[in-house]
Coordinates of N, CA, C and O in Angstrom, one line a residue:
M1 N -56.9 -93.8 -84.9 CA -56.0 -93.7 -83.8 C -54.9 -92.6 -84.0 O -54.8 -91.7 -83.2
M2 N -54.2 -92.8 -85.2 CA -53.2 -91.8 -85.6 C -53.7 -90.5 -85.8 O -53.0 -89.6 -85.2
A3 N -54.8 -90.4 -86.3 CA -55.3 -89.0 -86.6 C -55.7 -88.3 -85.2 O -55.5 -87.1 -85.2
K4 N -56.1 -89.0 -84.3 CA -56.4 -88.5 -83.0 C -55.2 -88.0 -82.3 O -55.1 -87.0 -81.8
W5 N -54.1 -88.8 -82.4 CA -52.8 -88.4 -81.9 C -52.3 -87.2 -82.5 O -51.8 -86.3 -81.8
V6 N -52.4 -87.1 -83.7 CA -51.9 -85.9 -84.5 C -52.6 -84.7 -84.1 O -52.1 -83.6 -83.9
K7 N -54.0 -84.8 -83.9 CA -54.8 -83.8 -83.5 C -54.4 -83.3 -82.1 O -54.3 -82.1 -81.9
L8 N -54.2 -84.2 -81.2 CA -53.9 -83.9 -79.8 C -52.5 -83.2 -79.8 O -52.2 -82.3 -79.1
A9 N -51.7 -83.7 -80.6 CA -50.2 -83.0 -80.7 C -50.4 -81.6 -81.2 O -49.7 -80.6 -80.7
A10 N -51.3 -81.4 -82.2 CA -51.4 -80.1 -82.7 C -52.0 -79.1 -81.7 O -51.6 -78.0 -81.5
V11 N -53.1 -79.7 -80.9 CA -53.7 -78.8 -79.9 C -52.6 -78.6 -78.8 O -52.5 -77.5 -78.4
A12 N -51.9 -79.5 -78.3 CA -50.8 -79.4 -77.4 C -49.8 -78.3 -77.8 O -49.4 -77.5 -77.1
T13 N -49.4 -78.3 -79.1 CA -48.5 -77.3 -79.6 C -49.1 -75.9 -79.5 O -48.4 -75.0 -79.1
L14 N -50.3 -75.8 -79.9 CA -51.0 -74.5 -79.9 C -51.1 -74.0 -78.5 O -51.0 -72.9 -78.2
A15 N -51.5 -74.9 -77.6 CA -51.7 -74.6 -76.2 C -50.4 -74.1 -75.6 O -50.5 -73.3 -74.6
L16 N -49.3 -74.6 -75.9 CA -48.0 -74.1 -75.4 C -47.5 -72.9 -76.1 O -46.5 -72.3 -75.7
G17 N -48.3 -72.4 -77.1 CA -47.9 -71.1 -77.7 C -46.7 -71.3 -78.6 O -46.1 -70.3 -79.0
M18 N -46.3 -72.4 -79.1 CA -45.2 -72.7 -79.9 C -45.7 -72.8 -81.4 O -46.7 -73.5 -81.7
S19 N -45.1 -72.1 -82.3 CA -45.3 -72.3 -83.8 C -44.2 -73.1 -84.2 O -43.0 -72.7 -84.2
S20 N -44.4 -74.3 -84.7 CA -43.4 -75.1 -85.3 C -43.8 -75.6 -86.6 O -44.9 -75.8 -86.9
A21 N -42.8 -76.0 -87.4 CA -43.1 -76.6 -88.6 C -42.0 -77.7 -88.9 O -40.8 -77.4 -88.7
W22 N -42.5 -78.8 -89.2 CA -41.4 -79.9 -89.5 C -40.8 -79.6 -90.9 O -41.5 -79.2 -91.8
A23 N -39.5 -79.7 -90.9 CA -38.7 -79.4 -92.2 C -38.5 -80.6 -92.9 O -38.8 -81.8 -92.5
Q24 N -38.0 -80.5 -94.2 CA -37.8 -81.6 -95.0 C -36.4 -82.1 -95.2 O -36.1 -82.8 -96.2
G25 N -35.5 -81.9 -94.2 CA -34.1 -82.5 -94.4 C -33.2 -81.8 -95.3 O -32.2 -82.4 -95.7
V26 N -33.5 -80.5 -95.6 CA -32.6 -79.7 -96.3 C -31.3 -79.6 -95.7 O -31.3 -79.2 -94.4
T27 N -30.2 -79.6 -96.3 CA -28.8 -79.3 -95.7 C -28.5 -77.8 -96.0 O -28.6 -77.3 -97.1
H28 N -28.0 -77.2 -94.9 CA -27.5 -75.8 -94.9 C -26.0 -75.9 -94.7 O -25.6 -76.5 -93.7
E29 N -25.2 -75.2 -95.4 CA -23.7 -74.9 -95.1 C -23.4 -73.5 -95.0 O -23.9 -72.7 -96.0
G30 N -22.7 -73.1 -94.0 CA -22.3 -71.8 -93.9 C -21.2 -71.4 -92.9 O -20.5 -72.4 -92.5
T31 N -21.0 -70.3 -92.6 CA -20.0 -69.7 -91.7 C -20.6 -69.3 -90.4 O -21.7 -68.7 -90.4
V32 N -20.1 -69.7 -89.2 CA -20.5 -69.4 -87.9 C -20.3 -67.9 -87.6 O -19.0 -67.5 -87.7
V33 N -21.4 -67.1 -87.4 CA -21.1 -65.7 -87.2 C -21.1 -65.5 -85.6 O -20.3 -64.6 -85.1
E34 N -21.9 -66.3 -84.9 CA -21.9 -66.2 -83.5 C -22.3 -67.6 -82.9 O -22.9 -68.3 -83.5
T35 N -21.7 -67.9 -81.7 CA -22.1 -69.2 -81.1 C -22.1 -69.1 -79.6 O -21.4 -68.2 -78.9
M36 N -23.0 -69.9 -78.9 CA -23.0 -69.9 -77.5 C -23.6 -71.3 -77.0 O -24.3 -71.9 -77.8
N37 N -23.2 -71.6 -75.8 CA -23.8 -73.0 -75.3 C -24.6 -72.8 -74.2 O -24.5 -71.8 -73.4
G38 N -25.7 -73.6 -74.0 CA -26.5 -73.5 -72.9 C -27.5 -74.7 -72.8 O -28.0 -75.1 -73.8
G39 N -27.6 -75.2 -71.6 CA -28.6 -76.3 -71.5 C -28.2 -77.6 -72.3 O -29.2 -78.3 -72.6
G40 N -27.0 -77.8 -72.5 CA -26.6 -79.0 -73.3 C -26.7 -78.8 -74.8 O -26.5 -79.7 -75.5
Y41 N -27.1 -77.6 -75.2 CA -27.1 -77.3 -76.6 C -26.1 -76.3 -77.1 O -25.7 -75.4 -76.3
T42 N -25.7 -76.3 -78.3 CA -24.9 -75.2 -78.9 C -25.8 -74.6 -79.9 O -26.5 -75.1 -80.7
Y43 N -25.9 -73.2 -79.7 CA -26.6 -72.3 -80.5 C -25.5 -71.6 -81.5 O -24.5 -71.1 -81.0
V44 N -25.9 -71.8 -82.8 CA -24.9 -71.1 -83.9 C -25.8 -70.2 -84.8 O -26.8 -70.6 -85.2
Q45 N -25.2 -69.0 -85.0 CA -25.8 -68.2 -86.0 C -24.9 -68.5 -87.2 O -23.8 -68.2 -87.3
I46 N -25.6 -68.8 -88.3 CA -25.0 -69.3 -89.5 C -25.3 -68.4 -90.7 O -26.4 -67.8 -90.9
K47 N -24.2 -67.9 -91.4 CA -24.4 -67.1 -92.6 C -24.2 -68.1 -93.8 O -23.2 -68.7 -94.0
E48 N -25.4 -68.2 -94.5 CA -25.3 -69.0 -95.7 C -25.8 -68.1 -96.9 O -26.8 -67.7 -96.9
A49 N -24.9 -67.9 -97.9 CA -25.0 -67.0 -98.9 C -25.5 -65.6 -98.4 O -24.9 -65.0 -97.5
D50 N -26.7 -65.2 -98.8 CA -27.2 -63.9 -98.3 C -28.2 -64.0 -97.1 O -28.9 -63.0 -96.8
T51 N -28.2 -65.2 -96.5 CA -29.1 -65.4 -95.4 C -28.4 -65.8 -94.1 O -27.3 -66.5 -94.1
T52 N -28.9 -65.2 -93.1 CA -28.3 -65.6 -91.6 C -29.4 -66.1 -90.8 O -30.5 -65.5 -90.8
F53 N -29.2 -67.2 -90.1 CA -30.2 -67.8 -89.2 C -29.6 -68.5 -88.0 O -28.4 -68.7 -88.0
W54 N -30.4 -68.7 -87.1 CA -29.9 -69.5 -85.8 C -30.2 -70.9 -85.9 O -31.4 -71.2 -86.4
A55 N -29.4 -71.8 -85.5 CA -29.7 -73.2 -85.4 C -29.2 -73.7 -84.0 O -28.3 -73.1 -83.3
A56 N -29.7 -74.7 -83.5 CA -29.4 -75.4 -82.2 C -29.3 -76.8 -82.4 O -30.1 -77.5 -82.9
G57 N -28.3 -77.4 -81.7 CA -28.0 -78.9 -81.8 C -27.4 -79.3 -80.5 O -27.1 -78.4 -79.7
P58 N -27.2 -80.6 -80.4 CA -26.4 -81.1 -79.2 C -25.0 -80.4 -79.0 O -24.4 -79.9 -80.1
Q59 N -24.6 -80.1 -77.8 CA -23.4 -79.1 -77.6 C -22.2 -79.8 -78.2 O -22.0 -81.0 -78.2
T60 N -21.6 -78.9 -79.0 CA -20.5 -79.3 -79.7 C -19.4 -78.1 -79.8 O -19.8 -77.0 -79.5
E61 N -18.2 -78.3 -80.1 CA -17.2 -77.2 -80.0 C -17.1 -76.7 -81.4 O -16.7 -77.2 -82.4
V62 N -17.6 -75.4 -81.5 CA -17.4 -74.7 -82.8 C -17.0 -73.2 -82.5 O -17.3 -72.7 -81.3
S63 N -16.4 -72.5 -83.3 CA -15.9 -71.2 -83.1 C -16.4 -70.3 -84.2 O -16.7 -70.7 -85.3
K64 N -16.5 -69.0 -83.9 CA -16.8 -68.0 -84.8 C -15.8 -68.2 -86.0 O -14.6 -68.4 -85.8
G65 N -16.4 -68.2 -87.3 CA -15.5 -68.3 -88.5 C -15.5 -69.8 -89.0 O -15.1 -70.0 -90.1
D66 N -15.9 -70.8 -88.1 CA -16.0 -72.2 -88.6 C -16.8 -72.3 -89.7 O -17.9 -71.7 -89.7
K67 N -16.5 -73.2 -90.7 CA -17.6 -73.6 -91.7 C -18.4 -74.8 -91.1 O -17.7 -75.7 -90.6
V68 N -19.6 -74.8 -91.1 CA -20.4 -75.9 -90.6 C -21.5 -76.3 -91.6 O -21.9 -75.5 -92.5
A69 N -22.1 -77.5 -91.2 CA -23.2 -77.9 -92.1 C -24.3 -78.5 -91.1 O -23.9 -79.0 -90.0
V70 N -25.7 -78.2 -91.3 CA -26.6 -78.7 -90.6 C -27.8 -79.1 -91.5 O -27.8 -78.7 -92.6
V71 N -28.5 -80.1 -91.0 CA -29.6 -80.7 -91.6 C -31.0 -80.3 -91.0 O -31.0 -80.6 -89.7
E72 N -31.8 -79.7 -91.7 CA -33.2 -79.2 -91.1 C -33.9 -80.4 -90.5 O -34.1 -81.4 -91.1
Q73 N -34.4 -80.1 -89.2 CA -35.3 -81.1 -88.6 C -36.6 -80.3 -88.1 O -37.6 -80.8 -88.5
M74 N -36.5 -79.2 -87.4 CA -37.7 -78.5 -87.1 C -37.4 -77.1 -86.8 O -36.5 -76.7 -86.1
W75 N -38.2 -76.3 -87.5 CA -38.1 -74.8 -87.2 C -39.0 -74.4 -86.1 O -40.2 -75.0 -86.1
M76 N -38.7 -73.5 -85.2 CA -39.6 -72.9 -84.3 C -39.5 -71.5 -84.3 O -38.4 -70.9 -84.4
N77 N -40.6 -70.8 -84.2 CA -40.7 -69.4 -84.1 C -40.9 -68.9 -82.6 O -41.5 -69.6 -81.8
E78 N -40.3 -67.8 -82.4 CA -40.3 -67.2 -81.0 C -39.8 -68.2 -79.9 O -40.7 -68.4 -78.9
F79 N -38.8 -68.9 -80.2 CA -38.3 -69.9 -79.2 C -37.6 -69.1 -78.1 O -36.5 -68.5 -78.4
T80 N -37.9 -69.5 -76.8 CA -37.1 -68.8 -75.7 C -36.3 -69.9 -74.9 O -36.8 -71.0 -74.6
S81 N -35.0 -69.7 -74.9 CA -34.1 -70.4 -74.2 C -34.0 -69.9 -72.7 O -33.6 -68.7 -72.5
K82 N -34.5 -70.5 -71.8 CA -34.5 -70.1 -70.4 C -33.1 -70.1 -69.9 O -32.7 -69.2 -69.1
T83 N -32.3 -71.0 -70.3 CA -30.9 -71.1 -69.9 C -30.1 -69.8 -70.3 O -29.3 -69.2 -69.7
L84 N -30.3 -69.5 -71.7 CA -29.6 -68.3 -72.2 C -30.4 -67.0 -71.9 O -29.9 -65.9 -72.1
N85 N -31.6 -67.1 -71.4 CA -32.6 -65.9 -71.1 C -32.6 -65.1 -72.5 O -32.4 -63.8 -72.5
R86 N -32.9 -65.8 -73.5 CA -33.0 -65.2 -74.8 C -34.1 -65.7 -75.7 O -34.2 -67.0 -75.6
T87 N -34.7 -65.0 -76.5 CA -35.8 -65.5 -77.4 C -35.3 -65.3 -78.8 O -34.8 -64.2 -79.1
F88 N -35.3 -66.4 -79.5 CA -34.8 -66.4 -80.9 C -36.2 -66.2 -81.8 O -37.2 -66.9 -81.7
D89 N -36.2 -65.3 -82.7 CA -37.3 -65.1 -83.6 C -37.6 -66.3 -84.4 O -38.8 -66.7 -84.5
K90 N -36.6 -66.9 -84.9 CA -36.8 -68.2 -85.6 C -35.6 -69.0 -85.3 O -34.4 -68.6 -85.6
L91 N -35.7 -70.3 -85.0 CA -34.6 -71.2 -84.6 C -34.8 -72.5 -85.2 O -35.9 -73.1 -85.2
L92 N -33.7 -73.0 -85.9 CA -33.7 -74.3 -86.5 C -33.1 -75.4 -85.6 O -32.0 -75.2 -85.1
F93 N -33.9 -76.4 -85.1 CA -33.3 -77.4 -84.4 C -32.7 -78.5 -85.3 O -33.4 -78.9 -86.3
V94 N -31.5 -79.0 -85.0 CA -30.9 -80.0 -85.8 C -30.3 -81.1 -84.9 O -30.1 -81.0 -83.8
G95 N -30.1 -82.3 -85.5 CA -29.6 -83.4 -84.9 C -28.1 -83.3 -84.5 O -27.5 -83.9 -83.5
Q96 N -27.3 -82.4 -85.4 CA -25.9 -82.3 -85.1 C -25.5 -81.1 -85.9 O -26.0 -80.7 -86.8
I97 N -24.3 -80.5 -85.4 CA -23.7 -79.5 -86.2 C -22.3 -80.0 -86.6 O -21.5 -80.3 -85.7
D98 N -22.1 -80.1 -87.9 CA -20.9 -80.7 -88.4 C -19.9 -79.6 -88.9 O -20.3 -78.7 -89.7
K99 N -18.7 -79.7 -88.4 CA -17.7 -78.8 -88.9 C -17.3 -79.3 -90.2 O -17.0 -80.5 -90.4
K100 N -17.0 -78.4 -91.2 CA -16.7 -78.8 -92.6 C -15.1 -78.5 -92.7 O -14.5 -77.7 -92.2

């Protein structure tokens, strides 16, 4: 039964044209380079060492220059936010964005 559900979920994901990968709960800490809110989410571009990436979590107050931490939940490629009218090449969804 579970294998059938997993297969159906995989087919549904492919049918929606979404490429996603479940992450392993890695914690990332960095500095907010850019931030915006839309559709109940806060989107933050985080600079961590030599890497910069976008993350989205429940709406929270963060500002450019804030130090934040996020825990990986799910990466999505080519994610389009209809609210922001923007497509992110790669976006990390997180349960929360913590200020450090």
